[in-house]
Short mmCIF file of C-alpha atoms and ligand atoms in Angstrom, two decimals:
data_model
loop_
_atom_site.label_atom_id
_atom_site.label_comp_id
_atom_site.label_asym_id
_atom_site.label_seq_id
_atom_site.Cartn_x
_atom_site.Cartn_y
_atom_site.Cartn_z
CA UNK U 1 6.17 13.24 -30.05
CA UNK U 2 2.70 14.98 -28.48
CA UNK U 3 0.76 16.75 -30.87
CA UNK U 4 -2.97 17.57 -31.68
CA UNK U 5 -3.80 13.68 -32.88
CA UNK U 6 -2.23 12.75 -29.84
CA UNK U 7 -4.62 10.20 -27.48
CA UNK U 8 -4.59 10.58 -23.78
CA UNK U 9 -5.21 7.92 -21.23
CA UNK U 10 -5.11 9.16 -17.88
CA UNK U 11 -3.80 7.01 -14.50
CA UNK U 12 -6.48 8.28 -11.48
CA UNK U 13 -5.06 7.48 -7.76
CA UNK U 14 -3.68 8.23 -4.88
CA UNK U 15 -0.91 8.35 -4.53
CA UNK U 16 0.43 7.62 -8.36
CA UNK U 17 3.51 8.89 -8.33
CA UNK U 18 5.19 5.27 -7.93
CA UNK U 19 3.36 3.76 -10.28
CA UNK U 20 5.11 1.73 -13.09
CA UNK U 21 2.10 2.03 -15.65
CA UNK U 22 3.07 4.91 -17.13
CA UNK U 23 6.43 3.64 -18.02
CA UNK U 24 4.51 0.36 -19.45
CA UNK U 25 2.00 1.95 -21.28
CA UNK U 26 3.81 4.67 -22.97
CA UNK U 27 6.63 1.73 -24.01
CA UNK U 28 4.04 -0.19 -25.50
CA UNK U 29 2.30 2.88 -27.38
CA UNK U 30 5.75 3.29 -28.67
CA UNK U 31 6.16 -0.31 -29.93
CA UNK U 32 3.29 -0.17 -31.50
CA UNK U 33 4.18 3.40 -33.13
CA UNK U 34 0.48 4.76 -31.61
CA UNK U 35 0.14 8.09 -30.76
CA UNK U 36 -0.98 7.54 -27.56
CA UNK U 37 0.47 8.91 -24.27
CA UNK U 38 -0.59 8.16 -20.55
CA UNK U 39 -0.51 10.05 -17.75
CA UNK U 40 -0.34 9.79 -14.16
CA UNK U 41 -3.04 12.04 -12.46
CA UNK U 42 -2.72 11.86 -8.69
CA UNK U 43 -6.68 12.67 -7.41
CA UNK U 44 -7.46 12.83 -3.70
CA UNK U 45 -9.67 10.90 -2.13
CA UNK U 46 -13.43 12.17 -2.49
CA UNK U 47 -12.18 14.26 -5.79
CA UNK U 48 -12.89 11.26 -8.24
CA UNK U 49 -16.36 12.42 -9.72
CA UNK U 50 -14.40 15.83 -10.73
CA UNK U 51 -11.64 13.83 -11.87
CA UNK U 52 -13.71 12.03 -14.16
CA UNK U 53 -15.45 14.88 -15.39
CA UNK U 54 -12.49 16.62 -16.02
CA UNK U 55 -11.00 13.48 -18.14
CA UNK U 56 -13.99 13.84 -20.62
CA UNK U 57 -13.74 18.17 -20.18
CA UNK U 58 -9.89 17.48 -21.35
CA UNK U 59 -10.66 14.99 -23.93
CA UNK U 60 -9.06 11.75 -22.30
CA UNK U 61 -9.57 8.61 -24.33
CA UNK U 62 -9.29 6.51 -21.68
CA UNK U 63 -7.67 5.55 -17.99
CA UNK U 64 -6.87 3.06 -15.44
CA UNK U 65 -8.34 3.63 -12.20
CA UNK U 66 -6.52 2.76 -8.99
CA UNK U 67 -6.39 2.66 -4.98
CA UNK U 68 -8.36 4.59 -3.69
CA UNK U 69 -11.15 5.13 -6.20
CA UNK U 70 -12.04 1.63 -7.98
CA UNK U 71 -15.25 1.35 -6.29
CA UNK U 72 -16.19 5.14 -6.33
CA UNK U 73 -15.61 5.45 -9.83
CA UNK U 74 -18.75 3.33 -10.64
CA UNK U 75 -21.30 5.95 -9.73
CA UNK U 76 -19.87 7.84 -12.78
CA UNK U 77 -20.61 4.96 -15.23
CA UNK U 78 -22.86 4.78 -17.88
CA UNK U 79 -22.26 0.70 -18.36
CA UNK U 80 -19.88 -1.68 -16.48
CA UNK U 81 -18.63 -4.96 -17.27
CA UNK U 82 -20.50 -7.87 -15.53
CA UNK U 83 -17.39 -8.85 -13.74
CA UNK U 84 -16.74 -5.17 -12.85
CA UNK U 85 -20.65 -5.12 -11.43
CA UNK U 86 -20.03 -8.12 -9.32
CA UNK U 87 -16.54 -7.04 -8.22
CA UNK U 88 -17.80 -3.28 -7.55
CA UNK U 89 -14.75 -1.87 -9.03
CA UNK U 90 -13.33 -0.82 -12.14
CA UNK U 91 -9.79 -0.10 -13.16
CA UNK U 92 -10.15 0.68 -16.46
CA UNK U 93 -12.31 3.42 -18.07
CA UNK U 94 -12.98 3.96 -21.90
CA UNK U 95 -14.81 7.30 -22.79
CA UNK U 96 -16.76 7.20 -26.30
CA UNK U 97 -17.58 10.51 -28.08
CA UNK U 98 -20.88 10.29 -29.71
CA UNK U 99 -22.47 12.56 -32.24
CA UNK U 100 -22.58 16.30 -30.74
CA UNK U 101 -20.77 16.31 -27.85
CA UNK U 102 -22.39 13.50 -25.75
CA UNK U 103 -20.08 11.00 -24.13
CA UNK U 104 -20.38 7.46 -22.94
CA UNK U 105 -18.27 6.51 -20.00
CA UNK U 106 -18.14 2.67 -19.96
CA UNK U 107 -16.16 0.82 -16.85
CA UNK U 108 -14.11 -2.79 -16.93
CA UNK U 109 -12.28 -4.97 -14.51
CA UNK U 110 -9.09 -6.16 -15.68
CA UNK U 111 -7.50 -7.38 -12.24
CA UNK U 112 -9.41 -10.67 -11.94
CA UNK U 113 -8.43 -11.85 -15.44
CA UNK U 114 -5.22 -10.50 -15.39
CA UNK U 115 -4.26 -12.59 -12.33
CA UNK U 116 -5.68 -16.02 -13.83
CA UNK U 117 -3.25 -15.32 -17.08
CA UNK U 118 -0.21 -14.25 -15.15
CA UNK U 119 -1.06 -18.04 -13.78
CA UNK U 120 -1.46 -19.47 -16.81
CA UNK U 121 1.93 -17.42 -18.40
CA UNK U 122 3.25 -19.68 -15.28
CA UNK U 123 2.19 -22.90 -16.91
CA UNK U 124 -0.17 -23.33 -13.84
CA UNK U 125 -3.44 -25.44 -14.42
CA UNK U 126 -6.23 -22.78 -13.76
CA UNK U 127 -9.09 -24.84 -14.60
CA UNK U 128 -7.62 -27.76 -12.48
CA UNK U 129 -6.81 -26.74 -9.22
CA UNK U 130 -8.61 -28.90 -6.01
CA UNK U 131 -7.86 -26.16 -3.17
CA UNK U 132 -6.53 -22.39 -2.55
CA UNK U 133 -5.38 -20.41 0.19
CA UNK U 134 -6.15 -16.88 -0.20
CA UNK U 135 -4.09 -14.74 2.54
CA UNK U 136 -5.72 -11.20 2.78
CA UNK U 137 -9.46 -9.61 2.34
CA UNK U 138 -8.76 -6.14 0.32
CA UNK U 139 -9.39 -5.16 -2.88
CA UNK U 140 -6.77 -7.26 -4.52
CA UNK U 141 -8.06 -10.46 -2.76
CA UNK U 142 -11.62 -9.69 -3.95
CA UNK U 143 -10.42 -9.94 -7.52
CA UNK U 144 -8.19 -13.39 -7.18
CA UNK U 145 -11.24 -14.87 -5.41
CA UNK U 146 -13.78 -14.25 -7.89
CA UNK U 147 -11.25 -15.29 -10.73
CA UNK U 148 -10.39 -18.29 -8.94
CA UNK U 149 -14.35 -19.15 -8.07
CA UNK U 150 -15.27 -18.55 -12.27
CA UNK U 151 -11.52 -20.20 -13.53
CA UNK U 152 -11.59 -23.71 -11.48
CA UNK U 153 -14.31 -25.98 -9.01
CA UNK U 154 -11.99 -26.34 -5.61
CA UNK U 155 -12.17 -24.78 -2.46
CA UNK U 156 -10.39 -21.98 -1.00
CA UNK U 157 -9.47 -20.78 1.94
CA UNK U 158 -9.90 -17.28 2.68
CA UNK U 159 -6.96 -16.17 5.64
CA UNK U 160 -7.32 -12.54 7.06
CA UNK U 161 -5.75 -11.06 9.97
CA UNK U 162 -9.12 -9.26 10.77
CA UNK U 163 -11.30 -12.41 10.23
CA UNK U 164 -14.58 -10.32 9.76
CA UNK U 165 -13.18 -8.39 6.78
CA UNK U 166 -13.00 -11.98 5.10
CA UNK U 167 -16.24 -12.75 6.23
CA UNK U 168 -17.29 -9.27 4.83
CA UNK U 169 -15.83 -9.66 1.83
CA UNK U 170 -17.35 -13.15 1.28
CA UNK U 171 -20.87 -11.83 1.96
CA UNK U 172 -20.61 -9.26 -0.50
CA UNK U 173 -19.17 -10.62 -3.27
CA UNK U 174 -22.89 -11.57 -4.79
CA UNK U 175 -22.19 -15.41 -4.96
CA UNK U 176 -24.85 -17.83 -5.27
CA UNK U 177 -24.84 -20.32 -2.50
CA UNK U 178 -23.26 -23.40 -4.27
CA UNK U 179 -20.18 -20.44 -4.82
CA UNK U 180 -20.12 -19.59 -0.90
CA UNK U 181 -20.13 -23.06 0.05
CA UNK U 182 -16.63 -23.33 -1.62
CA UNK U 183 -15.08 -20.71 0.40
CA UNK U 184 -14.24 -20.80 4.17
CA UNK U 185 -12.39 -17.65 6.39
CA UNK U 186 -10.61 -18.39 9.12
CA UNK U 187 -8.07 -15.86 11.06
CA UNK U 188 -4.43 -15.50 9.85
CA UNK U 189 -2.21 -17.59 12.34
CA UNK U 190 0.71 -19.52 11.51
CA UNK U 191 -1.18 -22.35 12.39
CA UNK U 192 -4.10 -21.63 10.08
CA UNK U 193 -1.30 -20.54 7.39
CA UNK U 194 0.73 -23.85 7.55
CA UNK U 195 -2.35 -26.33 7.93
CA UNK U 196 -4.16 -24.73 5.06
CA UNK U 197 -1.04 -24.49 2.93
CA UNK U 198 -0.34 -28.46 3.31
CA UNK U 199 -3.50 -28.86 2.13
CA UNK U 200 -3.69 -27.02 -0.93
CA UNK U 201 -1.91 -26.73 -4.51
CA UNK U 202 -2.27 -22.65 -4.77
CA UNK U 203 -1.12 -20.40 -2.14
CA UNK U 204 -2.05 -16.58 -2.77
CA UNK U 205 -0.42 -13.08 -0.97
CA UNK U 206 -3.30 -10.84 -1.59
CA UNK U 207 -1.44 -8.64 1.69
CA UNK U 208 0.60 -5.93 1.57
CA UNK U 209 3.27 -7.77 3.92
CA UNK U 210 6.95 -8.15 2.20
CA UNK U 211 5.89 -4.79 0.00
CA UNK U 212 9.33 -2.57 -0.09
CA UNK U 213 10.35 -0.87 2.39
CA UNK U 214 9.58 -3.73 4.60
CA UNK U 215 10.97 -6.28 2.28
CA UNK U 216 12.29 -8.69 4.88
CA UNK U 217 8.94 -9.33 6.25
CA UNK U 218 7.00 -12.52 4.93
CA UNK U 219 3.26 -14.09 5.87
CA UNK U 220 5.43 -17.52 5.98
CA UNK U 221 7.13 -18.60 9.44
CA UNK U 222 10.89 -18.67 8.99
CA UNK U 223 11.40 -21.93 10.42
CA UNK U 224 8.89 -24.02 8.66
CA UNK U 225 9.51 -25.40 5.03
CA UNK U 226 6.96 -24.39 2.51
CA UNK U 227 5.29 -27.58 1.13
CA UNK U 228 7.18 -28.39 -2.13
CA UNK U 229 3.79 -29.03 -4.13
CA UNK U 230 2.89 -25.94 -3.69
CA UNK U 231 2.57 -22.47 -6.10
CA UNK U 232 3.37 -19.59 -4.35
CA UNK U 233 1.83 -16.48 -5.95
CA UNK U 234 3.08 -12.98 -4.30
CA UNK U 235 0.77 -10.50 -5.75
CA UNK U 236 3.50 -8.00 -3.92
CA UNK U 237 5.76 -7.00 -7.14
CA UNK U 238 8.03 -4.64 -5.45
CA UNK U 239 10.40 -6.16 -5.01
CA UNK U 240 9.93 -8.67 -7.71
CA UNK U 241 11.89 -11.18 -5.24
CA UNK U 242 9.72 -10.71 -1.91
CA UNK U 243 10.99 -12.79 0.86
CA UNK U 244 8.18 -14.99 0.57
CA UNK U 245 9.36 -15.99 -2.80
CA UNK U 246 12.77 -16.66 -1.67
CA UNK U 247 11.32 -19.07 1.26
CA UNK U 248 9.58 -20.72 -1.72
CA UNK U 249 12.71 -21.16 -3.73
CA UNK U 250 14.70 -22.22 -0.53
CA UNK U 251 11.64 -25.32 -0.18
CA UNK U 252 12.39 -25.90 -3.90
CA UNK U 253 8.27 -24.85 -4.22
CA UNK U 254 7.06 -22.94 -7.14
CA UNK U 255 7.00 -19.21 -6.67
CA UNK U 256 5.40 -16.39 -9.13
CA UNK U 257 5.97 -12.55 -8.28
CA UNK U 258 2.97 -10.34 -8.66
CA UNK U 259 4.72 -8.42 -11.78
CA UNK U 260 3.08 -10.72 -14.53
CA UNK U 261 -0.28 -9.58 -12.97
CA UNK U 262 0.63 -6.31 -13.41
CA UNK U 263 1.91 -6.66 -16.93
CA UNK U 264 -1.04 -8.99 -17.84
CA UNK U 265 -4.00 -6.70 -16.44
CA UNK U 266 -2.27 -3.71 -18.09
CA UNK U 267 -1.99 -5.69 -21.48
CA UNK U 268 -5.85 -6.29 -21.30
CA UNK U 269 -6.53 -2.73 -20.58
CA UNK U 270 -4.18 -1.61 -23.76
CA UNK U 271 -6.27 -4.21 -26.16
CA UNK U 272 -9.86 -2.67 -24.43
CA UNK U 273 -8.34 1.08 -25.40
CA UNK U 274 -6.60 0.68 -28.45
CA UNK U 275 -8.54 -2.39 -29.74
CA UNK U 276 -4.92 -4.13 -30.80
CA UNK U 277 -3.23 -7.39 -28.51
CA UNK U 278 -0.42 -5.60 -26.28
CA UNK U 279 3.24 -6.01 -26.37
CA UNK U 280 3.43 -7.84 -23.23
CA UNK U 281 7.25 -8.56 -23.31
CA UNK U 282 7.86 -4.73 -23.82
CA UNK U 283 5.76 -3.98 -20.65
CA UNK U 284 7.26 -6.70 -18.78
CA UNK U 285 10.80 -5.71 -19.44
CA UNK U 286 9.79 -2.01 -18.71
CA UNK U 287 8.79 -2.87 -15.61
CA UNK U 288 11.68 -5.01 -14.54
CA UNK U 289 13.99 -2.43 -15.40
CA UNK U 290 12.30 0.18 -13.35
CA UNK U 291 12.12 -1.77 -10.55
CA UNK U 292 15.95 -2.45 -10.80
CA UNK U 293 16.59 1.17 -10.42
N1 LIG B 1 0.31 -7.31 -8.76
C1 LIG B 1 -0.64 -7.04 -8.95
O1 LIG B 1 -0.76 -6.62 -10.34
C2 LIG B 1 -1.51 -6.25 -8.06
C3 LIG B 1 -2.90 -5.71 -8.07
C4 LIG B 1 -3.53 -5.31 -7.00
C5 LIG B 1 -2.87 -5.18 -5.86
N2 LIG B 1 -1.50 -5.71 -5.54
C6 LIG B 1 -0.99 -5.70 -4.57
O2 LIG B 1 -1.55 -6.81 -3.70
C7 LIG B 1 -1.33 -6.41 -1.89
C8 LIG B 1 -3.08 -5.71 -1.64
O3 LIG B 1 -3.63 -4.69 -2.34
P1 LIG B 1 -4.96 -4.04 -1.89
O4 LIG B 1 -5.02 -3.08 -2.77
O5 LIG B 1 -5.85 -5.66 -1.67
O6 LIG B 1 -4.60 -3.66 -0.47
P2 LIG B 1 -5.86 -3.48 0.98
O7 LIG B 1 -7.19 -3.65 0.28
O8 LIG B 1 -5.18 -2.51 1.53
O9 LIG B 1 -5.65 -4.99 1.79
C9 LIG B 1 -4.67 -4.97 2.59
C10 LIG B 1 -4.79 -6.47 2.94
O10 LIG B 1 -3.31 -6.54 3.75
C11 LIG B 1 -3.55 -7.27 4.77
N3 LIG B 1 -2.60 -6.67 5.72
C12 LIG B 1 -2.00 -5.49 5.86
N4 LIG B 1 -0.73 -5.86 6.61
C13 LIG B 1 -0.82 -6.87 7.64
C14 LIG B 1 0.12 -7.43 8.31
N5 LIG B 1 1.02 -6.81 9.25
N6 LIG B 1 -0.14 -8.72 8.36
C15 LIG B 1 -1.34 -9.26 7.73
N7 LIG B 1 -1.75 -8.95 7.26
C16 LIG B 1 -1.89 -7.60 6.56
C17 LIG B 1 -4.82 -6.39 5.58
O11 LIG B 1 -5.55 -7.28 6.72
P3 LIG B 1 -6.42 -6.31 7.77
O12 LIG B 1 -8.00 -6.76 6.56
O13 LIG B 1 -6.45 -6.98 9.00
O14 LIG B 1 -6.00 -5.18 7.59
C18 LIG B 1 -5.50 -6.49 3.86
O15 LIG B 1 -6.16 -7.98 4.07
C19 LIG B 1 -0.48 -4.99 -2.39
O16 LIG B 1 0.95 -5.21 -2.03
C20 LIG B 1 -0.66 -4.25 -3.59
O17 LIG B 1 0.77 -3.78 -4.15
C21 LIG B 1 -1.20 -6.08 -6.81
#
């Protein structure tokens, strides 16, 4: 029931129509009997400042921020968590109301830790990996590379269709020389992918390749087995079983769906907003159900 005491959480992004987050968070609020509601708020590019002012004026308690606003929203914050500052991206907001009518807007990023928690959930040794391959150089790849650098000591090959974007990502992350020396950017080709993956323990698809409706697409070539020792993490979660994950299964390699990361980053946001541990399994089940539909 929505009443005068209901605490509101918004999702600002463009588009947000197909987001799983409203179903996931509303189920979590219900499971913990919290009088909170999560609502999708479509905000066109260029309108994020007005949207955040609107959240404050309407008494929203908190929000998620998604594509394309994760960077732009930073200029609206009174404070940002250190990882959000390093990443230059925020996906979680808290609006604190102080004495009188003043408000403080705090920004967080839960994507990086959400990825690490999802890996851990699958039994992967997040501190022990020696070599990883990240395919992609967009916003998601940024959070993945940052979290891998902080969680382990291994080396990372970043492969991207547009090499300049991978190079820019590395120089833009504000890393110390020691961290930069653990990163190498190469153009994405069948040869660089297969060769880098052979030497690695972890392969991450951080591109949009394989996303619905292009479910038959994969970054991995059709006629080459995936090395059996490899853990393959596909950030794409729609569909949960991508072509790449099917290839991993056929090669008896360990495949992990991006759904786990979606749920884990959501669980971390939930804890920031409510102060309570999130009902992770409820959230996962709701997302699985929604994707089946
Ligand atoms: N599981 C989760 O919780 C989670 C969280 C965030 C994102 N994601 C997923 O991660 C993926 C990337 O998201 P993003 O926000 O980083 O997107 P983005 O910023 O738009 O970046 C897209 C990336 O995909 C590459 N790409 C696109 N089409 C390609 C193709 N045909 N061949 C090779 N590379 C191609 C782009 O390469 P160029 O630079 O050459 O264009 C770029 O590196 C999406 O599928 C998104 O749904 C999942």
